[in-house]
Amino acid sequence: MATLIENAAKGQRSAMATLYEASKQKVYFIAQCLLADKSQAENATVTVFKEAWSNLESAAIGTEEQFSNYAVCRVLDYCKGKLLKKNPKALRVPVNKNFLVPNNLAVDDSCDQELDYLLNNLPHTQKYIFVMHTAGCLEVMQIARVLKFDSKTVHLAIDAEAENVKRLLAMSGKGHACSYEDILEDMKQAEADAVVPGTVDEQMTAIIDAIA
């Protein structure tokens, strides 16, 4: 019996729709976190899955988990490309590989929710690595490949996260107070609550119908 991936590669509508439904929320949530723009997150989601249907065989995807990992890596690449197009130096490794945010960082205190505040104020490199290993569930080596860093550098960035959360929350004038563990739970809940807009589903249905 053919697998779900094999059926999707053959253009079976139901198989493609099942794969999309299983991964769309995570892909959209990651795009929202990194692009901070609803319209751009929608475009990223459509682009990622449109490319996925074309690359199912060439990307050596054999399981549903591999498909989900592929979609996550593709949306990370998409977001990285958008950022680097605006600022080619945005994802550089800090001097001396010190990933701790400075205590005198000028923060944007407009966000009421702690998670939004942190994502809005983490420097680009730190934010990308944070989103990759929390929402993206990527291993250190996978993050290193996406960013073209060595694994030791990625470890240093992850090790600095708890202190960065503490420092940034202390800089807020809104009395934000929660732990690093709380933020990780907030990330999980925010992803669970993320709703992919119906316009994205409609575009994907049209794309799948055109292929099937």
mmCIF file of N, CA and C in Angstrom, residues 57-104:
data_model
loop_
_atom_site.group_PDB
_atom_site.id
_atom_site.type_symbol
_atom_site.label_atom_id
_atom_site.label_comp_id
_atom_site.label_asym_id
_atom_site.label_seq_id
_atom_site.Cartn_x
_atom_site.Cartn_y
_atom_site.Cartn_z
ATOM 1 N N GLU A 57 9.705 14.502 -4.148
ATOM 2 C CA GLU A 57 10.577 13.400 -4.548
ATOM 3 C C GLU A 57 12.051 13.788 -4.473
ATOM 4 N N SER A 58 12.394 14.960 -4.983
ATOM 5 C CA SER A 58 13.798 15.374 -5.016
ATOM 6 C C SER A 58 14.352 15.652 -3.622
ATOM 7 N N ALA A 59 13.501 16.009 -2.672
ATOM 8 C CA ALA A 59 13.955 16.308 -1.316
ATOM 9 C C ALA A 59 14.100 15.051 -0.457
ATOM 10 N N ALA A 60 13.861 13.908 -1.035
ATOM 11 C CA ALA A 60 14.002 12.623 -0.333
ATOM 12 C C ALA A 60 13.157 12.582 0.946
ATOM 13 N N ILE A 61 11.925 13.014 0.825
ATOM 14 C CA ILE A 61 10.996 12.979 1.958
ATOM 15 C C ILE A 61 10.258 11.650 1.933
ATOM 16 N N GLY A 62 10.392 10.890 3.024
ATOM 17 C CA GLY A 62 9.773 9.571 3.030
ATOM 18 C C GLY A 62 8.675 9.387 4.054
ATOM 19 N N THR A 63 8.645 10.265 5.056
ATOM 20 C CA THR A 63 7.651 10.128 6.126
ATOM 21 C C THR A 63 6.962 11.466 6.389
ATOM 22 N N GLU A 64 5.862 11.400 7.117
ATOM 23 C CA GLU A 64 5.144 12.624 7.471
ATOM 24 C C GLU A 64 5.996 13.520 8.363
ATOM 25 N N GLU A 65 6.772 12.916 9.259
ATOM 26 C CA GLU A 65 7.656 13.704 10.120
ATOM 27 C C GLU A 65 8.716 14.425 9.296
ATOM 28 N N GLN A 66 9.267 13.730 8.302
ATOM 29 C CA GLN A 66 10.256 14.361 7.427
ATOM 30 C C GLN A 66 9.633 15.493 6.622
ATOM 31 N N PHE A 67 8.381 15.335 6.241
ATOM 32 C CA PHE A 67 7.695 16.403 5.519
ATOM 33 C C PHE A 67 7.534 17.626 6.412
ATOM 34 N N SER A 68 7.132 17.399 7.662
ATOM 35 C CA SER A 68 6.968 18.503 8.601
ATOM 36 C C SER A 68 8.299 19.211 8.834
ATOM 37 N N ASN A 69 9.374 18.443 9.026
ATOM 38 C CA ASN A 69 10.703 19.032 9.221
ATOM 39 C C ASN A 69 11.139 19.826 7.992
ATOM 40 N N TYR A 70 10.828 19.292 6.817
ATOM 41 C CA TYR A 70 11.170 19.983 5.575
ATOM 42 C C TYR A 70 10.429 21.321 5.496
ATOM 43 N N ALA A 71 9.137 21.308 5.815
ATOM 44 C CA ALA A 71 8.343 22.536 5.756
ATOM 45 C C ALA A 71 8.860 23.574 6.758
ATOM 46 N N VAL A 72 9.247 23.120 7.947
ATOM 47 C CA VAL A 72 9.795 24.028 8.954
ATOM 48 C C VAL A 72 11.093 24.651 8.468
ATOM 49 N N CYS A 73 11.989 23.829 7.938
ATOM 50 C CA CYS A 73 13.275 24.348 7.444
ATOM 51 C C CYS A 73 13.070 25.311 6.281
ATOM 52 N N ARG A 74 12.078 25.026 5.444
ATOM 53 C CA ARG A 74 11.828 25.908 4.307
ATOM 54 C C ARG A 74 11.282 27.257 4.752
ATOM 55 N N VAL A 75 10.400 27.274 5.745
ATOM 56 C CA VAL A 75 9.870 28.568 6.195
ATOM 57 C C VAL A 75 10.962 29.360 6.909
ATOM 58 N N LEU A 76 11.858 28.676 7.594
ATOM 59 C CA LEU A 76 12.985 29.366 8.224
ATOM 60 C C LEU A 76 13.893 29.980 7.168
ATOM 61 N N ASP A 77 14.148 29.233 6.103
ATOM 62 C CA ASP A 77 14.962 29.765 4.996
ATOM 63 C C ASP A 77 14.272 30.961 4.348
ATOM 64 N N TYR A 78 12.969 30.847 4.174
ATOM 65 C CA TYR A 78 12.198 31.938 3.557
ATOM 66 C C TYR A 78 12.316 33.205 4.396
ATOM 67 N N CYS A 79 12.096 33.070 5.704
ATOM 68 C CA CYS A 79 12.157 34.229 6.598
ATOM 69 C C CYS A 79 13.564 34.801 6.662
ATOM 70 N N LYS A 80 14.544 33.925 6.671
ATOM 71 C CA LYS A 80 15.933 34.377 6.679
ATOM 72 C C LYS A 80 16.238 35.182 5.429
ATOM 73 N N GLY A 81 15.764 34.704 4.292
ATOM 74 C CA GLY A 81 15.992 35.422 3.038
ATOM 75 C C GLY A 81 15.354 36.795 3.039
ATOM 76 N N LYS A 82 14.143 36.889 3.576
ATOM 77 C CA LYS A 82 13.462 38.185 3.656
ATOM 78 C C LYS A 82 14.245 39.164 4.521
ATOM 79 N N LEU A 83 14.731 38.681 5.660
ATOM 80 C CA LEU A 83 15.475 39.546 6.573
ATOM 81 C C LEU A 83 16.790 40.003 5.958
ATOM 82 N N LEU A 84 17.525 39.068 5.364
ATOM 83 C CA LEU A 84 18.837 39.404 4.806
ATOM 84 C C LEU A 84 18.726 40.303 3.581
ATOM 85 N N LYS A 85 17.588 40.244 2.904
ATOM 86 C CA LYS A 85 17.380 41.147 1.780
ATOM 87 C C LYS A 85 17.292 42.581 2.277
ATOM 88 N N LYS A 86 16.681 42.774 3.455
ATOM 89 C CA LYS A 86 16.585 44.106 4.046
ATOM 90 C C LYS A 86 17.887 44.531 4.697
ATOM 91 N N ASN A 87 18.521 43.569 5.364
ATOM 92 C CA ASN A 87 19.744 43.866 6.120
ATOM 93 C C ASN A 87 20.700 42.683 6.026
ATOM 94 N N PRO A 88 21.637 42.717 5.079
ATOM 95 C CA PRO A 88 22.557 41.589 4.868
ATOM 96 C C PRO A 88 23.384 41.214 6.094
ATOM 97 N N LYS A 89 23.505 42.120 7.052
ATOM 98 C CA LYS A 89 24.321 41.848 8.232
ATOM 99 C C LYS A 89 23.485 41.451 9.453
ATOM 100 N N ALA A 90 22.200 41.216 9.261
ATOM 101 C CA ALA A 90 21.286 41.019 10.395
ATOM 102 C C ALA A 90 21.565 39.757 11.197
ATOM 103 N N LEU A 91 22.067 38.713 10.563
ATOM 104 C CA LEU A 91 22.234 37.436 11.258
ATOM 105 C C LEU A 91 23.703 37.084 11.475
ATOM 106 N N ARG A 92 24.465 38.059 11.838
ATOM 107 C CA ARG A 92 25.879 37.817 12.130
ATOM 108 C C ARG A 92 26.066 37.362 13.572
ATOM 109 N N VAL A 93 27.162 36.637 13.806
ATOM 110 C CA VAL A 93 27.504 36.212 15.159
ATOM 111 C C VAL A 93 28.066 37.411 15.919
ATOM 112 N N PRO A 94 27.593 37.665 17.143
ATOM 113 C CA PRO A 94 28.104 38.807 17.922
ATOM 114 C C PRO A 94 29.608 38.712 18.165
ATOM 115 N N VAL A 95 30.208 39.842 18.454
ATOM 116 C CA VAL A 95 31.636 39.884 18.758
ATOM 117 C C VAL A 95 31.933 38.963 19.940
ATOM 118 N N ASN A 96 33.004 38.180 19.810
ATOM 119 C CA ASN A 96 33.415 37.233 20.853
ATOM 120 C C ASN A 96 32.355 36.172 21.148
ATOM 121 N N LYS A 97 31.379 36.034 20.211
ATOM 122 C CA LYS A 97 30.297 35.062 20.367
ATOM 123 C C LYS A 97 29.540 35.264 21.681
ATOM 124 N N ASN A 98 29.432 36.523 22.078
ATOM 125 C CA ASN A 98 28.690 36.861 23.290
ATOM 126 C C ASN A 98 27.246 37.160 22.907
ATOM 127 N N PHE A 99 26.357 36.228 23.185
ATOM 128 C CA PHE A 99 24.961 36.361 22.763
ATOM 129 C C PHE A 99 24.080 37.044 23.814
ATOM 130 N N LEU A 100 24.667 37.491 24.914
ATOM 131 C CA LEU A 100 23.882 38.176 25.931
ATOM 132 C C LEU A 100 23.521 39.584 25.467
ATOM 133 N N VAL A 101 22.270 39.959 25.620
ATOM 134 C CA VAL A 101 21.859 41.311 25.236
ATOM 135 C C VAL A 101 22.443 42.295 26.241
ATOM 136 N N PRO A 102 22.874 43.473 25.793
ATOM 137 C CA PRO A 102 23.436 44.463 26.726
ATOM 138 C C PRO A 102 22.372 44.983 27.679
ATOM 139 N N ASN A 103 22.798 45.313 28.887
ATOM 140 C CA ASN A 103 21.861 45.803 29.900
ATOM 141 C C ASN A 103 21.286 47.173 29.569
ATOM 142 N N ASN A 104 21.948 47.877 28.657
ATOM 143 C CA ASN A 104 21.477 49.217 28.277
ATOM 144 C C ASN A 104 20.783 49.225 26.917
#
